[in-house]
Coordinates of C-alpha atoms in Angstrom, one line a residue:
Chain H
M1 CA 0.0 0.0 0.1
V2 CA 2.8 2.3 1.0
D3 CA 5.0 1.1 -2.0
L4 CA 2.1 1.9 -4.4
F5 CA 1.6 5.4 -2.8
L6 CA 5.1 6.3 -3.2
Q7 CA 5.2 4.8 -6.8
Q8 CA 2.3 6.7 -7.9
V9 CA 4.0 10.2 -6.1
L10 CA 7.1 9.4 -7.8
N11 CA 5.3 8.9 -11.4
G12 CA 3.5 12.1 -10.9
L13 CA 6.3 14.1 -9.7
T14 CA 8.1 12.8 -13.3
L15 CA 5.4 13.4 -15.1
G16 CA 5.2 16.7 -13.7
G17 CA 9.1 17.5 -14.2
V18 CA 8.5 17.0 -18.0
Y19 CA 5.2 19.1 -18.1
S20 CA 6.7 21.9 -16.2
L21 CA 9.3 22.1 -19.0
V22 CA 7.0 22.1 -21.5
A23 CA 5.1 24.9 -19.8
L24 CA 8.5 26.5 -19.1
G25 CA 8.8 27.1 -22.8
L26 CA 5.1 28.1 -23.4
T27 CA 5.3 30.4 -20.6
V28 CA 8.6 32.3 -21.8
V29 CA 7.0 32.5 -25.2
Y30 CA 3.8 33.8 -23.7
G31 CA 5.0 36.1 -21.1
I32 CA 7.8 37.8 -23.2
M33 CA 6.3 37.9 -26.6
A34 CA 2.8 37.9 -25.5
V35 CA 2.3 35.5 -28.2
P36 CA -0.4 32.4 -27.3
N37 CA 1.8 29.6 -29.3
F38 CA -0.6 27.2 -30.2
A39 CA 1.9 25.2 -32.0
H40 CA 4.2 24.7 -28.9
G41 CA 2.9 21.2 -28.6
A42 CA 3.8 20.6 -32.1
F43 CA 7.3 21.7 -31.2
Y44 CA 7.2 19.1 -28.4
M45 CA 6.0 16.3 -30.9
V46 CA 8.8 17.5 -33.6
G47 CA 11.4 17.6 -30.9
A48 CA 10.5 13.9 -29.9
F49 CA 10.6 12.9 -33.6
A50 CA 13.9 14.6 -34.0
A51 CA 15.3 13.2 -31.0
F52 CA 13.9 9.4 -32.1
Y53 CA 15.4 9.7 -35.4
L54 CA 18.6 11.7 -35.0
T55 CA 19.9 8.9 -32.1
S56 CA 18.7 6.1 -33.5
R57 CA 19.6 6.4 -37.1
F58 CA 22.5 8.8 -36.9
G59 CA 23.7 8.7 -33.2
L60 CA 23.7 12.4 -33.2
N61 CA 22.4 14.5 -30.4
Y62 CA 21.6 17.7 -31.8
W63 CA 17.9 17.4 -31.7
A64 CA 17.5 20.2 -29.0
A65 CA 19.3 22.8 -31.6
M66 CA 16.9 21.4 -34.3
A67 CA 13.7 21.8 -32.3
A68 CA 15.1 25.2 -31.4
A69 CA 16.0 26.4 -34.9
L70 CA 12.6 25.3 -35.9
A71 CA 10.9 27.4 -33.2
M72 CA 13.4 30.3 -34.5
L73 CA 12.3 30.0 -38.1
A74 CA 8.7 29.9 -36.8
E75 CA 9.3 33.4 -35.1
R76 CA 11.2 35.0 -37.9
L77 CA 8.6 33.9 -40.5
V78 CA 5.4 33.7 -38.8
F79 CA 5.0 35.7 -35.7
R80 CA 7.4 38.5 -36.7
P81 CA 5.6 39.7 -39.5
L82 CA 2.1 39.5 -37.4
R83 CA 3.7 41.3 -34.6
N84 CA 1.4 44.7 -35.1
A85 CA -1.4 42.6 -36.5
P86 CA -4.8 42.5 -34.2
G87 CA -4.9 39.7 -31.5
L88 CA -6.5 37.3 -33.2
S89 CA -4.4 36.9 -36.1
P90 CA -1.2 35.4 -34.1
M91 CA -3.3 33.0 -32.3
I92 CA -4.9 31.5 -35.7
A93 CA -1.5 31.6 -37.4
A94 CA -0.2 29.5 -34.3
I95 CA -3.0 26.9 -34.9
G96 CA -2.2 27.0 -38.8
L97 CA 1.6 26.2 -38.0
M98 CA 0.4 23.4 -35.6
L99 CA -1.5 21.9 -38.3
F100 CA 1.3 22.3 -40.7
L101 CA 3.7 20.6 -38.3
Q102 CA 1.4 17.9 -37.4
A103 CA 0.5 17.0 -41.1
G104 CA 4.3 17.0 -41.9
A105 CA 5.3 14.9 -39.2
Q106 CA 2.4 12.4 -40.5
A107 CA 3.6 12.4 -44.0
L108 CA 7.3 12.1 -42.9
W109 CA 7.1 9.6 -40.1
G110 CA 3.6 7.9 -40.6
T111 CA 1.1 7.8 -38.1
D112 CA 2.4 4.9 -36.1
F113 CA 3.5 4.8 -32.5
Q114 CA 7.1 4.7 -32.2
R115 CA 8.9 3.5 -29.1
M116 CA 12.2 4.9 -28.3
S117 CA 15.1 3.2 -26.1
P118 CA 16.2 4.9 -23.2
P119 CA 19.4 6.7 -23.4
W120 CA 20.0 6.3 -19.5
P121 CA 21.2 3.4 -17.6
G122 CA 19.2 1.0 -15.7
V123 CA 16.4 0.8 -13.5
I124 CA 16.6 2.0 -10.1
E125 CA 15.0 -0.1 -7.2
W126 CA 14.4 1.3 -3.9
S127 CA 12.3 -0.7 -1.1
G128 CA 10.1 -2.1 -3.6
V129 CA 9.9 1.4 -5.4
I130 CA 10.6 1.7 -9.4
A131 CA 12.2 4.7 -10.3
P132 CA 13.3 4.3 -13.8
I133 CA 12.7 7.6 -14.7
Q134 CA 13.9 9.8 -11.8
W135 CA 16.4 11.3 -14.1
L136 CA 13.4 13.2 -15.2
L137 CA 12.6 14.8 -12.3
I138 CA 16.3 15.8 -11.7
I139 CA 16.9 17.2 -15.3
G140 CA 13.3 19.0 -15.3
G141 CA 14.2 20.8 -12.1
A142 CA 17.7 21.7 -13.4
F143 CA 16.6 23.3 -16.6
G144 CA 14.3 25.2 -14.7
L145 CA 16.8 26.5 -12.1
V146 CA 19.1 27.4 -15.1
L147 CA 16.8 29.4 -17.1
Q148 CA 16.1 31.0 -13.6
L149 CA 19.9 31.9 -13.3
F150 CA 20.1 32.8 -17.0
L151 CA 17.3 35.2 -16.8
H152 CA 18.0 37.0 -13.6
H153 CA 21.7 36.8 -13.4
T154 CA 23.2 37.2 -17.1
A155 CA 23.1 40.1 -19.4
T156 CA 21.5 38.4 -22.2
G157 CA 18.9 37.1 -19.7
A158 CA 18.4 40.8 -18.6
T159 CA 17.7 41.8 -22.1
I160 CA 14.8 39.2 -22.5
L161 CA 13.3 40.5 -19.3
A162 CA 13.4 44.4 -20.3
V163 CA 11.5 43.3 -23.4
A164 CA 9.0 41.7 -21.4
Q165 CA 8.6 44.6 -19.1
N166 CA 8.7 47.1 -21.9
R167 CA 9.3 46.5 -25.8
E168 CA 9.8 50.1 -26.6
G169 CA 11.7 51.0 -23.6
A170 CA 14.0 48.4 -24.1
A171 CA 14.8 49.3 -27.6
L172 CA 15.5 52.7 -26.4
M173 CA 18.4 51.1 -24.2
G174 CA 19.7 49.7 -27.1
I175 CA 18.2 46.1 -27.0
D176 CA 17.1 44.6 -30.2
P177 CA 13.6 43.3 -29.6
R178 CA 13.7 41.1 -32.5
K179 CA 17.1 39.5 -31.7
V180 CA 15.0 39.0 -28.3
G181 CA 12.2 37.4 -29.9
M182 CA 14.1 35.0 -31.8
L183 CA 16.2 34.0 -28.9
T184 CA 13.3 33.4 -26.6
F185 CA 11.9 31.0 -29.2
G186 CA 14.7 29.4 -29.6
I187 CA 15.0 28.8 -26.0
S188 CA 11.2 28.0 -25.8
G189 CA 11.6 25.3 -28.7
A190 CA 14.9 23.8 -26.8
L191 CA 12.7 23.2 -23.8
A192 CA 10.2 21.5 -25.7
A193 CA 12.8 19.2 -27.4
V194 CA 14.7 18.4 -24.0
A195 CA 11.2 17.7 -22.5
A196 CA 10.1 15.3 -25.5
A197 CA 13.2 13.6 -25.5
L198 CA 13.1 12.7 -21.8
Y199 CA 9.4 11.7 -22.1
A200 CA 9.6 9.7 -25.3
P201 CA 11.3 6.7 -23.7
I202 CA 8.7 6.2 -21.1
N203 CA 5.9 6.9 -23.3
L204 CA 5.0 6.6 -27.2
I205 CA 5.9 9.2 -30.3
Y206 CA 3.2 10.0 -32.5
P207 CA 2.0 12.9 -34.4
A208 CA -0.8 14.0 -32.2
M209 CA 1.5 13.7 -29.2
G210 CA 1.6 17.3 -28.7
Q211 CA -2.1 18.2 -28.5
I212 CA -2.9 16.3 -25.4
V213 CA 0.2 18.1 -23.6
I214 CA -1.0 21.4 -24.6
L215 CA -4.3 20.8 -23.5
S216 CA -3.7 19.8 -20.3
L217 CA -0.9 22.5 -19.8
R218 CA -2.2 25.5 -21.2
P219 CA -4.5 27.0 -18.2
Q220 CA -1.1 26.3 -15.7
G221 CA 1.5 27.8 -18.2
L222 CA -0.6 31.1 -18.4
F223 CA -1.5 31.6 -15.1
A224 CA 2.2 31.0 -14.3
L225 CA 3.4 33.5 -16.7
E226 CA 1.6 36.4 -14.7
A227 CA 3.9 35.6 -11.9
R228 CA 7.0 35.4 -14.1
T229 CA 6.7 39.0 -15.9
S230 CA 5.8 40.8 -13.0
Chain W
M1 CA -23.9 50.7 -53.7
K2 CA -26.7 49.3 -51.6
N3 CA -28.5 48.2 -54.4
S4 CA -25.6 46.1 -56.2
C5 CA -24.6 44.6 -52.6
S6 CA -28.3 43.1 -52.6
F7 CA -28.1 42.5 -56.4
G8 CA -25.0 40.5 -55.6
W9 CA -26.8 38.6 -52.7
L10 CA -29.6 37.5 -54.9
A11 CA -27.6 36.5 -57.8
L12 CA -25.6 34.2 -55.3
F13 CA -29.1 32.9 -53.9
A14 CA -30.3 32.4 -57.5
L15 CA -27.0 30.5 -58.3
G16 CA -27.7 28.1 -55.3
L17 CA -31.1 27.5 -56.5
V18 CA -30.0 26.4 -60.0
L19 CA -27.3 24.6 -59.3
P20 CA -29.1 21.2 -58.7
L21 CA -30.2 21.6 -62.6
L22 CA -26.9 22.2 -63.8
V23 CA -25.2 19.7 -62.1
H24 CA -26.6 16.0 -62.5
N25 CA -24.9 14.0 -60.0
D26 CA -25.7 13.2 -56.2
Y27 CA -22.4 13.7 -55.1
S28 CA -21.8 17.4 -55.9
L29 CA -25.0 18.0 -54.2
T30 CA -23.9 16.2 -51.3
V31 CA -20.7 18.1 -51.0
M32 CA -22.6 21.1 -51.5
S33 CA -25.2 20.6 -48.7
T34 CA -22.7 19.3 -46.1
A35 CA -20.8 22.7 -47.2
Y36 CA -24.2 25.0 -46.8
I37 CA -24.3 23.2 -43.0
F38 CA -20.8 24.0 -42.0
A39 CA -21.5 27.5 -43.5
L40 CA -24.3 28.0 -41.4
A41 CA -22.3 27.2 -38.5
T42 CA -19.4 29.4 -39.3
V43 CA -21.5 32.2 -40.0
G44 CA -22.6 31.8 -36.3
L45 CA -18.7 31.5 -35.2
N46 CA -18.0 34.7 -37.3
L47 CA -20.7 36.8 -34.8
I48 CA -18.3 36.1 -31.8
T49 CA -15.2 35.7 -33.3
G50 CA -15.2 38.1 -36.1
Y51 CA -17.7 40.9 -35.1
T52 CA -17.2 40.6 -31.4
G53 CA -13.6 39.6 -31.1
Q54 CA -14.1 36.8 -28.5
F55 CA -12.1 33.8 -30.1
N56 CA -14.3 31.2 -29.4
L57 CA -12.7 27.3 -29.7
A58 CA -15.7 25.3 -28.6
H59 CA -17.8 26.0 -31.6
G60 CA -17.6 22.8 -32.6
G61 CA -18.7 21.2 -29.4
F62 CA -21.8 23.2 -29.6
M63 CA -22.3 21.9 -33.1
A64 CA -22.0 18.6 -32.1
I65 CA -24.4 19.1 -29.0
G66 CA -27.2 20.1 -31.5
A67 CA -26.5 17.3 -33.5
Y68 CA -26.4 15.2 -30.4
T69 CA -29.7 16.7 -29.3
V70 CA -31.9 15.5 -32.6
G71 CA -29.8 12.2 -32.9
I72 CA -30.7 10.9 -29.0
L73 CA -34.2 12.8 -28.9
T74 CA -35.3 10.8 -32.4
V75 CA -33.6 7.5 -32.1
D76 CA -33.7 6.8 -28.3
H77 CA -36.8 8.5 -27.4
G78 CA -38.7 8.3 -30.6
V79 CA -39.5 12.4 -30.5
P80 CA -40.4 13.7 -34.1
F81 CA -37.7 15.0 -36.0
W82 CA -39.0 18.6 -36.4
A83 CA -39.7 18.7 -32.6
A84 CA -35.9 17.6 -32.0
F85 CA -34.7 20.1 -34.5
A86 CA -36.5 23.0 -32.7
L87 CA -34.9 21.6 -29.2
S88 CA -31.3 21.3 -30.7
G89 CA -30.8 25.1 -31.1
V90 CA -32.7 25.6 -27.5
V91 CA -30.5 23.1 -26.0
C92 CA -27.1 24.8 -27.1
V93 CA -28.5 27.8 -25.8
V94 CA -29.0 26.7 -22.4
L95 CA -26.0 25.2 -22.1
G96 CA -24.1 28.0 -23.9
F97 CA -25.3 30.5 -21.4
F98 CA -23.9 28.7 -18.6
V99 CA -20.6 28.2 -20.2
G100 CA -21.0 32.1 -21.3
I101 CA -21.3 33.8 -17.9
L102 CA -18.1 31.8 -17.0
S103 CA -16.1 31.9 -19.9
L104 CA -16.7 35.5 -20.8
R105 CA -15.3 36.8 -17.6
L106 CA -12.2 36.4 -19.2
R107 CA -10.5 38.2 -21.7
G108 CA -8.9 37.6 -24.7
N109 CA -6.5 34.8 -24.9
Y110 CA -7.7 33.4 -21.7
F111 CA -11.3 33.2 -23.1
S112 CA -10.0 31.2 -26.1
I113 CA -8.0 28.6 -24.0
F114 CA -11.2 28.4 -21.8
T115 CA -13.4 27.6 -24.5
L116 CA -10.6 25.3 -25.9
C117 CA -10.9 23.2 -22.7
V118 CA -14.6 23.4 -23.1
G119 CA -14.5 22.2 -26.6
Y120 CA -12.5 19.4 -25.3
I121 CA -14.6 18.4 -22.2
I122 CA -17.7 18.4 -24.7
F123 CA -15.9 15.8 -26.6
L124 CA -14.7 13.5 -23.7
V125 CA -18.1 13.7 -22.4
I126 CA -19.8 12.6 -25.7
E127 CA -17.1 10.0 -26.3
K128 CA -17.3 8.6 -22.6
W129 CA -21.1 8.8 -21.8
D130 CA -21.9 5.7 -23.1
S131 CA -25.4 5.1 -21.6
L132 CA -26.6 8.7 -23.2
T133 CA -24.5 9.2 -26.1
H134 CA -23.5 5.4 -27.1
G135 CA -19.9 6.7 -26.8
V136 CA -17.6 5.6 -29.8
V137 CA -20.0 3.9 -31.4
G138 CA -21.8 6.8 -32.4
I139 CA -25.9 7.1 -32.9
I140 CA -26.6 5.0 -36.1
G141 CA -30.0 5.3 -38.1
I142 CA -31.2 8.6 -37.6
N143 CA -34.3 9.3 -39.8
A144 CA -34.4 11.8 -42.5
P145 CA -36.2 14.7 -41.8
P146 CA -39.8 13.8 -42.4
G147 CA -41.7 15.8 -45.2
I148 CA -43.7 19.5 -44.8
G149 CA -47.0 19.2 -46.5
P150 CA -46.3 18.1 -49.9
I151 CA -42.9 18.8 -49.9
T152 CA -40.6 15.5 -48.8
F153 CA -36.7 15.2 -48.0
D154 CA -35.9 12.1 -49.5
S155 CA -33.5 12.7 -52.4
P156 CA -30.3 14.5 -52.1
R157 CA -31.9 17.3 -54.3
S158 CA -34.9 17.9 -51.7
L159 CA -32.0 17.8 -48.6
Y160 CA -29.9 20.2 -50.9
Y161 CA -32.8 22.7 -51.0
L162 CA -33.2 22.3 -47.2
T163 CA -30.0 23.1 -46.3
L164 CA -29.5 26.2 -48.6
A165 CA -33.1 27.4 -47.2
F166 CA -31.6 27.1 -43.6
L167 CA -28.6 29.1 -45.0
A168 CA -30.5 31.8 -46.6
L169 CA -32.4 32.1 -43.8
G170 CA -29.5 32.3 -41.5
M171 CA -27.7 34.6 -43.7
W172 CA -30.6 37.1 -43.6
L173 CA -30.9 37.0 -40.1
M174 CA -27.3 37.5 -39.5
H175 CA -27.6 40.3 -42.0
R176 CA -30.3 41.9 -40.0
I177 CA -28.4 41.3 -36.6
V178 CA -25.1 42.9 -38.1
D179 CA -26.6 45.9 -39.6
S180 CA -28.4 47.0 -36.5
L181 CA -27.4 48.7 -33.5
L182 CA -27.0 45.3 -31.7
G183 CA -24.4 44.5 -34.3
H184 CA -22.5 47.8 -34.1
T185 CA -22.5 47.5 -30.3
F186 CA -20.7 44.0 -30.8
V187 CA -18.1 45.8 -33.5
A188 CA -17.5 48.5 -30.9
I189 CA -16.9 45.8 -28.1
R190 CA -14.4 44.1 -30.7
N191 CA -12.7 47.5 -31.2
S192 CA -11.9 48.6 -27.8
E193 CA -13.7 47.2 -24.7
N194 CA -12.8 50.2 -22.5
L195 CA -14.0 52.3 -25.1
A196 CA -17.2 50.3 -25.5
Q197 CA -17.8 50.3 -21.8
A198 CA -17.0 54.1 -21.8
L199 CA -19.8 54.7 -24.0
G200 CA -22.2 53.1 -21.8
I201 CA -22.2 49.7 -23.2
D202 CA -22.9 46.9 -20.9
L203 CA -19.7 44.0 -22.2
M204 CA -21.2 41.4 -20.3
S205 CA -24.8 41.1 -21.6
N206 CA -23.8 41.9 -24.9
K207 CA -20.7 39.6 -25.3
L208 CA -23.0 37.0 -23.6
L209 CA -25.8 38.0 -26.1
A210 CA -23.2 37.2 -29.0
F211 CA -22.0 33.9 -27.8
L212 CA -25.5 32.9 -27.3
I213 CA -26.6 33.8 -30.9
S214 CA -23.4 31.9 -32.3
T215 CA -24.3 28.6 -30.0
F216 CA -28.1 28.9 -31.5
Y217 CA -26.7 28.7 -35.1
A218 CA -24.2 26.0 -34.4
G219 CA -26.9 24.0 -32.6
I220 CA -29.3 24.3 -35.5
A221 CA -26.6 23.6 -38.2
G222 CA -25.4 20.6 -35.9
G223 CA -29.3 19.6 -35.9
L224 CA -29.1 19.9 -39.7
Y225 CA -25.9 17.6 -40.1
A226 CA -27.9 15.1 -37.9
G227 CA -30.9 14.8 -40.4
F228 CA -28.6 15.2 -43.4
V229 CA -25.8 12.4 -42.4
R230 CA -27.7 10.6 -40.5
F231 CA -25.0 9.2 -38.4
L232 CA -23.1 10.8 -35.5
G233 CA -19.8 9.9 -33.9
P234 CA -18.0 12.1 -31.2
D235 CA -15.3 13.2 -33.9
L236 CA -18.2 15.8 -34.5
A237 CA -16.9 17.5 -31.6
S238 CA -13.3 17.3 -32.1
I239 CA -11.2 20.4 -32.3
D240 CA -10.4 20.0 -36.1
H241 CA -14.2 21.1 -37.1
T242 CA -13.6 24.2 -34.7
F243 CA -10.3 24.6 -36.5
D244 CA -11.7 24.2 -40.0
M245 CA -14.6 26.9 -39.3
T246 CA -11.9 29.3 -38.1
M247 CA -10.3 28.8 -41.3
Y248 CA -13.2 29.2 -43.2
V249 CA -13.6 32.4 -41.5
V250 CA -10.1 33.7 -42.0
V251 CA -9.9 32.7 -45.7
G252 CA -13.2 34.5 -46.6
G253 CA -12.7 37.7 -44.4
I254 CA -13.1 37.8 -40.8
G255 CA -15.7 40.1 -39.6
T256 CA -17.5 40.5 -42.5
L257 CA -20.9 39.0 -43.3
A258 CA -20.0 37.1 -46.8
G259 CA -16.6 36.2 -45.7
P260 CA -17.4 33.1 -43.7
L261 CA -19.9 31.7 -46.5
I262 CA -17.2 32.2 -49.0
G263 CA -14.6 30.5 -46.9
A264 CA -17.0 27.8 -46.1
L265 CA -17.7 27.1 -49.4
A266 CA -14.6 27.6 -51.6
V267 CA -12.4 25.6 -49.0
P268 CA -14.2 22.4 -49.0
W269 CA -14.2 22.6 -52.7
I270 CA -10.5 23.1 -53.2
T271 CA -10.1 20.2 -50.7
Q272 CA -12.2 18.1 -53.0
Y273 CA -9.1 18.6 -55.7
L274 CA -6.5 17.9 -52.9
Q275 CA -8.5 14.7 -52.1
F276 CA -5.5 12.6 -52.9
M277 CA -3.9 14.5 -50.0
Q278 CA -6.3 13.3 -47.3
D279 CA -4.9 13.6 -44.1
Y280 CA -1.6 15.8 -45.4
R281 CA -4.0 18.2 -46.7
F282 CA -3.1 20.8 -43.9
L283 CA 0.5 20.7 -45.3
V284 CA -1.3 23.2 -48.0
F285 CA -3.6 24.7 -45.6
G286 CA -1.7 25.5 -42.7
P287 CA 0.6 27.7 -44.4
L288 CA -1.8 28.9 -46.8
L289 CA -3.4 30.2 -43.6
I290 CA -0.4 32.1 -42.4
V291 CA 0.4 33.4 -45.8
L292 CA -3.2 34.8 -45.5
L293 CA -3.0 36.4 -42.5
I294 CA 0.2 38.0 -43.1
F295 CA -0.6 39.5 -46.4
L296 CA -4.5 39.4 -46.7
P297 CA -5.6 39.9 -43.3
N298 CA -9.0 40.4 -44.3
G299 CA -9.4 37.5 -46.5
L300 CA -11.0 37.2 -50.2
V301 CA -13.6 39.9 -49.4
G302 CA -10.9 42.4 -48.1
L303 CA -9.1 41.5 -51.7
Y304 CA -12.3 42.2 -53.5
I305 CA -13.1 45.5 -51.3
S306 CA -9.3 46.7 -52.2
A307 CA -9.1 45.8 -55.8
R308 CA -12.8 48.0 -56.2
R309 CA -11.2 50.7 -54.5
R310 CA -8.3 50.8 -56.6
L311 CA -10.6 50.6 -59.7
S312 CA -12.4 53.5 -58.8
D313 CA -9.4 55.5 -57.6
A314 CA -8.1 54.4 -61.0
H315 CA -11.0 55.9 -62.4
V316 CA -10.9 59.0 -60.5
R317 CA -7.2 59.6 -61.8
A318 CA -8.1 59.1 -65.4
A319 CA -10.9 61.5 -64.8
S320 CA -8.8 64.1 -63.4
R321 CA -6.1 63.4 -66.1
G322 CA -8.7 64.0 -68.8
D323 CA -9.7 67.0 -67.3
G324 CA -6.3 68.7 -67.2
H325 CA -6.0 67.9 -70.8
A326 CA -9.3 69.6 -71.8

């Protein structure tokens, strides 16, 4: 009974660790760019597929960079031209992007469920509680901490916070808001990819995987950002 | 100007009337009727999203509620079709009222996200509540709409006219709403909530009214869908339908009367030609949506209006040049 309880708590925390990474990426973009990025779940999905194919086929570990590049490209091509459009437009554009990425993943990789072998060593058992994935918790927490330190204790992080507080004011101080925008999207994409790659081995990879995550995360993500930007 | 506009509408309606005489295969008529049903729902979505500026993502869910109202009442409880059909709009409005008073307290993105979740909850309820909705099996064997007097609805052609009649009625009603003081109130809310409030407009009651009218359209469209397709599955409530309808609104022209109609009729026809792509059609439509938003934010209707303006400008310029020479 106690074992079961502990196991569930651990599972919950692990899942929470992964979700918090995705939510962090979502929040960063919404809080700083004020873009409700419906395509974030799709970035997460693309990150998972990229991790799956690049590591299994080529043994490469550039998947996070790839998803970050994709997110930056999306910022440049989709969200920057819509910067001054009415609020509805970026939201609908994000949906278009999401549909495109999902259809693209389906066309490239098929609708089948894929399974990825875990890149980390063995299962850890401790008095009946199995913790195969406790690494996720640690990594999830570490990324949150690193991002916090990056935002509050580096000059680049300070420029991001400055743009979040006041775009015009930051521009007057010599910060290029467009560069910050791309950087923000890059961070967000990388976070989604890391979360996806961590979660993929304990779950399945399929083109619609982003939708579920985004639906469950959206409310938390958005309420959290109020605290972040203020 | 006013006359040319209503002439255009009449021409469009006449084209709809003679279409079955020109097209002789039932398949095209079925495609067109389905497009009309979704056009009716899209026109409703445009009222809350386009005119009032509240991006509602639960619209497909409400359409499904309307459809399931007809399906459950006629199949499981033996209620006559037309009575159930009349109820489909009412049920949507009643449920929409409770969703509306909660969700409309939120502004902007928060409203969209709330309604996104509402749409998903509607989908889950329909999928999981087996005893009421038959779950994933769906509702099979819904009767076709029974005839009214001498008119019967047993052929694709008569069903086509039925959907066309409801679409025309819906468009006329929407035209009356949008051109009234109420419609201008909605636009005022879209343009600036603070300004509208300063002018003495009660935000909550007006937004709620727009939301309820849009859910009513969704419910009626759903009821028609149930009578037309005669099979219902939980997929009808999936978010994809809401996204489809949003796409129609954007392609046609958001916040215009003709926009959702044009979008909802044009996109399914393009989809027919992209049939070979099946699920991959969003490879084309996704980027198309983004390109439209960036370069043609007012859709096809906006393109038409700006083209006409350019034409009349050219006329004026030509006329003034002519004066200079003379």
